[in-house]
């Protein structure tokens, strides 16, 4: 399904992700029977949408990476800034997150706005910072 605002194809996300992100007033409009999508365009104010309508940036409880927030890993709170600091100190944030995933401490399906594991995004951010 395409974002009603910008017409681009969105990323289908689990219902529990949308439920975790929406503020109460927005949650009151949610149709739990139909699929929901994340609009990944940073320039579009629509975060989630579904058959019943759209949910805007001011209707979500946490900053959203795809909308320009620097929060990358929603389970262990890695931001672009804390990643840069850790790399400068010779730490390996990717290995730390992988360890957390192995230990089953992550809850990406609920905590990440994409409803998916952040590892590929985290690796790309780290690679970008390392080459900067
Ligand atoms: Zn959009």
PDB file of C-alpha atoms and ligand atoms in Angstrom:
ATOM      1  CA  UNK A   1       0.000   0.000   0.000  1.00  0.00           C
ATOM      2  CA  UNK A   2       1.230   3.470  -0.920  1.00  0.00           C
ATOM      3  CA  UNK A   3       1.489   6.410   1.501  1.00  0.00           C
ATOM      4  CA  UNK A   4      -1.599   8.595   0.897  1.00  0.00           C
ATOM      5  CA  UNK A   5       0.579  11.697   1.334  1.00  0.00           C
ATOM      6  CA  UNK A   6       3.506  11.103  -1.022  1.00  0.00           C
ATOM      7  CA  UNK A   7       2.327   8.094  -3.053  1.00  0.00           C
ATOM      8  CA  UNK A   8       5.378   5.982  -2.289  1.00  0.00           C
ATOM      9  CA  UNK A   9       5.262   2.313  -1.343  1.00  0.00           C
ATOM     10  CA  UNK A  10       5.630   1.840   2.418  1.00  0.00           C
ATOM     11  CA  UNK A  11       7.111  -0.886   4.573  1.00  0.00           C
ATOM     12  CA  UNK A  12       4.562  -3.226   6.152  1.00  0.00           C
ATOM     13  CA  UNK A  13       5.049  -3.310   9.930  1.00  0.00           C
ATOM     14  CA  UNK A  14       3.686  -5.598  12.656  1.00  0.00           C
ATOM     15  CA  UNK A  15       0.568  -4.392  14.473  1.00  0.00           C
ATOM     16  CA  UNK A  16       2.403  -4.491  17.838  1.00  0.00           C
ATOM     17  CA  UNK A  17       4.924  -1.971  16.504  1.00  0.00           C
ATOM     18  CA  UNK A  18       2.197   0.500  15.532  1.00  0.00           C
ATOM     19  CA  UNK A  19       0.464  -0.030  18.888  1.00  0.00           C
ATOM     20  CA  UNK A  20       3.711   0.696  20.717  1.00  0.00           C
ATOM     21  CA  UNK A  21       4.410   3.889  18.771  1.00  0.00           C
ATOM     22  CA  UNK A  22       1.012   5.585  18.621  1.00  0.00           C
ATOM     23  CA  UNK A  23      -0.139   8.044  21.278  1.00  0.00           C
ATOM     24  CA  UNK A  24      -3.483   7.265  22.923  1.00  0.00           C
ATOM     25  CA  UNK A  25      -5.593   9.548  20.735  1.00  0.00           C
ATOM     26  CA  UNK A  26      -4.191   8.005  17.575  1.00  0.00           C
ATOM     27  CA  UNK A  27      -4.513   4.472  18.931  1.00  0.00           C
ATOM     28  CA  UNK A  28      -8.229   5.160  19.395  1.00  0.00           C
ATOM     29  CA  UNK A  29      -8.565   5.311  15.566  1.00  0.00           C
ATOM     30  CA  UNK A  30      -6.531   2.155  14.874  1.00  0.00           C
ATOM     31  CA  UNK A  31      -8.137  -0.620  12.841  1.00  0.00           C
ATOM     32  CA  UNK A  32      -6.362  -3.725  14.131  1.00  0.00           C
ATOM     33  CA  UNK A  33      -7.914  -5.915  11.399  1.00  0.00           C
ATOM     34  CA  UNK A  34      -6.029  -4.358   8.465  1.00  0.00           C
ATOM     35  CA  UNK A  35      -2.286  -4.119   7.686  1.00  0.00           C
ATOM     36  CA  UNK A  36      -0.223  -1.034   8.527  1.00  0.00           C
ATOM     37  CA  UNK A  37       2.737   0.534   6.817  1.00  0.00           C
ATOM     38  CA  UNK A  38       5.647   2.837   7.634  1.00  0.00           C
ATOM     39  CA  UNK A  39       6.312   5.704   5.226  1.00  0.00           C
ATOM     40  CA  UNK A  40      10.129   5.781   4.956  1.00  0.00           C
ATOM     41  CA  UNK A  41      10.380   9.162   3.234  1.00  0.00           C
ATOM     42  CA  UNK A  42      12.086  11.558   5.720  1.00  0.00           C
ATOM     43  CA  UNK A  43      10.338  14.495   4.048  1.00  0.00           C
ATOM     44  CA  UNK A  44       6.811  13.146   4.579  1.00  0.00           C
ATOM     45  CA  UNK A  45       4.943  13.893   7.861  1.00  0.00           C
ATOM     46  CA  UNK A  46       3.074  10.576   7.734  1.00  0.00           C
ATOM     47  CA  UNK A  47       4.689   7.924   9.922  1.00  0.00           C
ATOM     48  CA  UNK A  48       2.211   5.040   9.757  1.00  0.00           C
ATOM     49  CA  UNK A  49      -0.858   4.483   7.633  1.00  0.00           C
ATOM     50  CA  UNK A  50      -3.485   1.873   6.956  1.00  0.00           C
ATOM     51  CA  UNK A  51      -6.953   1.473   5.494  1.00  0.00           C
ATOM     52  CA  UNK A  52      -8.432   3.764   8.191  1.00  0.00           C
ATOM     53  CA  UNK A  53      -6.084   6.685   7.526  1.00  0.00           C
ATOM     54  CA  UNK A  54      -2.704   8.164   8.453  1.00  0.00           C
ATOM     55  CA  UNK A  55      -0.761   8.756  11.675  1.00  0.00           C
ATOM     56  CA  UNK A  56       1.499  11.790  11.717  1.00  0.00           C
ATOM     57  CA  UNK A  57       4.847  12.555  13.380  1.00  0.00           C
ATOM     58  CA  UNK A  58       3.130  14.293  16.313  1.00  0.00           C
ATOM     59  CA  UNK A  59       1.080  11.135  16.930  1.00  0.00           C
ATOM     60  CA  UNK A  60       3.999   8.845  17.736  1.00  0.00           C
ATOM     61  CA  UNK A  61       5.658   8.502  21.128  1.00  0.00           C
ATOM     62  CA  UNK A  62       9.280   8.060  20.032  1.00  0.00           C
ATOM     63  CA  UNK A  63      11.656   9.589  17.471  1.00  0.00           C
ATOM     64  CA  UNK A  64      11.606   7.715  14.143  1.00  0.00           C
ATOM     65  CA  UNK A  65      14.867   6.913  12.336  1.00  0.00           C
ATOM     66  CA  UNK A  66      13.254   6.975   8.887  1.00  0.00           C
ATOM     67  CA  UNK A  67      11.987  10.493   9.633  1.00  0.00           C
ATOM     68  CA  UNK A  68      15.465  11.834  10.380  1.00  0.00           C
ATOM     69  CA  UNK A  69      15.924  10.920  14.068  1.00  0.00           C
ATOM     70  CA  UNK A  70      19.447   9.897  15.077  1.00  0.00           C
ATOM     71  CA  UNK A  71      18.201   6.925  17.112  1.00  0.00           C
ATOM     72  CA  UNK A  72      19.384   3.820  15.230  1.00  0.00           C
ATOM     73  CA  UNK A  73      19.079   0.916  17.692  1.00  0.00           C
ATOM     74  CA  UNK A  74      15.828   1.111  19.651  1.00  0.00           C
ATOM     75  CA  UNK A  75      16.591  -1.798  21.967  1.00  0.00           C
ATOM     76  CA  UNK A  76      19.962  -0.627  23.276  1.00  0.00           C
ATOM     77  CA  UNK A  77      19.597   3.113  22.610  1.00  0.00           C
ATOM     78  CA  UNK A  78      22.392   3.621  20.107  1.00  0.00           C
ATOM     79  CA  UNK A  79      22.226   7.014  18.451  1.00  0.00           C
ATOM     80  CA  UNK A  80      24.479   8.334  15.689  1.00  0.00           C
ATOM     81  CA  UNK A  81      26.248  10.405  18.379  1.00  0.00           C
ATOM     82  CA  UNK A  82      26.800   7.537  20.827  1.00  0.00           C
ATOM     83  CA  UNK A  83      27.986   5.332  17.949  1.00  0.00           C
ATOM     84  CA  UNK A  84      30.557   7.963  16.951  1.00  0.00           C
ATOM     85  CA  UNK A  85      31.771   8.223  20.552  1.00  0.00           C
ATOM     86  CA  UNK A  86      32.014   4.457  20.998  1.00  0.00           C
ATOM     87  CA  UNK A  87      33.956   4.049  17.742  1.00  0.00           C
ATOM     88  CA  UNK A  88      36.351   6.805  18.808  1.00  0.00           C
ATOM     89  CA  UNK A  89      36.979   4.856  22.030  1.00  0.00           C
ATOM     90  CA  UNK A  90      37.722   1.688  20.056  1.00  0.00           C
ATOM     91  CA  UNK A  91      34.505  -0.082  21.058  1.00  0.00           C
ATOM     92  CA  UNK A  92      32.453  -2.310  18.739  1.00  0.00           C
ATOM     93  CA  UNK A  93      28.772  -1.311  18.956  1.00  0.00           C
ATOM     94  CA  UNK A  94      27.750  -3.875  16.313  1.00  0.00           C
ATOM     95  CA  UNK A  95      29.291  -6.710  18.343  1.00  0.00           C
ATOM     96  CA  UNK A  96      27.527  -5.390  21.469  1.00  0.00           C
ATOM     97  CA  UNK A  97      24.144  -5.356  19.744  1.00  0.00           C
ATOM     98  CA  UNK A  98      24.753  -8.804  18.221  1.00  0.00           C
ATOM     99  CA  UNK A  99      25.546 -10.077  21.700  1.00  0.00           C
ATOM    100  CA  UNK A 100      22.262  -8.588  22.964  1.00  0.00           C
ATOM    101  CA  UNK A 101      20.355 -10.231  20.106  1.00  0.00           C
ATOM    102  CA  UNK A 102      21.974 -13.608  20.837  1.00  0.00           C
ATOM    103  CA  UNK A 103      21.049 -13.242  24.507  1.00  0.00           C
ATOM    104  CA  UNK A 104      17.440 -12.538  23.383  1.00  0.00           C
ATOM    105  CA  UNK A 105      17.402  -9.134  25.075  1.00  0.00           C
ATOM    106  CA  UNK A 106      16.140  -7.256  22.025  1.00  0.00           C
ATOM    107  CA  UNK A 107      12.508  -6.529  21.160  1.00  0.00           C
ATOM    108  CA  UNK A 108      12.851  -5.076  17.668  1.00  0.00           C
ATOM    109  CA  UNK A 109       9.345  -6.131  16.616  1.00  0.00           C
ATOM    110  CA  UNK A 110       7.992  -3.780  19.250  1.00  0.00           C
ATOM    111  CA  UNK A 111      10.659  -1.137  19.900  1.00  0.00           C
ATOM    112  CA  UNK A 112      11.961  -0.409  16.405  1.00  0.00           C
ATOM    113  CA  UNK A 113       9.584   1.754  14.303  1.00  0.00           C
ATOM    114  CA  UNK A 114      10.158  -0.616  11.351  1.00  0.00           C
ATOM    115  CA  UNK A 115       9.231  -3.586  13.533  1.00  0.00           C
ATOM    116  CA  UNK A 116      12.457  -5.220  12.440  1.00  0.00           C
ATOM    117  CA  UNK A 117      15.964  -5.736  13.760  1.00  0.00           C
ATOM    118  CA  UNK A 118      18.177  -2.654  13.446  1.00  0.00           C
ATOM    119  CA  UNK A 119      21.386  -4.607  12.718  1.00  0.00           C
ATOM    120  CA  UNK A 120      21.608  -3.914   8.969  1.00  0.00           C
ATOM    121  CA  UNK A 121      20.885  -0.203   9.544  1.00  0.00           C
ATOM    122  CA  UNK A 122      23.328  -0.124  12.457  1.00  0.00           C
ATOM    123  CA  UNK A 123      26.058  -1.722  10.325  1.00  0.00           C
ATOM    124  CA  UNK A 124      25.462   0.813   7.546  1.00  0.00           C
ATOM    125  CA  UNK A 125      25.623   3.735  10.026  1.00  0.00           C
ATOM    126  CA  UNK A 126      28.832   2.360  11.588  1.00  0.00           C
ATOM    127  CA  UNK A 127      30.389   1.866   8.147  1.00  0.00           C
ATOM    128  CA  UNK A 128      29.449   5.437   7.244  1.00  0.00           C
ATOM    129  CA  UNK A 129      30.946   6.821  10.457  1.00  0.00           C
ATOM    130  CA  UNK A 130      34.107   4.716  10.131  1.00  0.00           C
ATOM    131  CA  UNK A 131      34.774   6.047   6.630  1.00  0.00           C
ATOM    132  CA  UNK A 132      33.905   9.666   7.531  1.00  0.00           C
TER     133      UNK A 132
HETATM  134 ZN1  LIG B   1       4.584   9.446   3.258  1.00  0.00          ZN
END
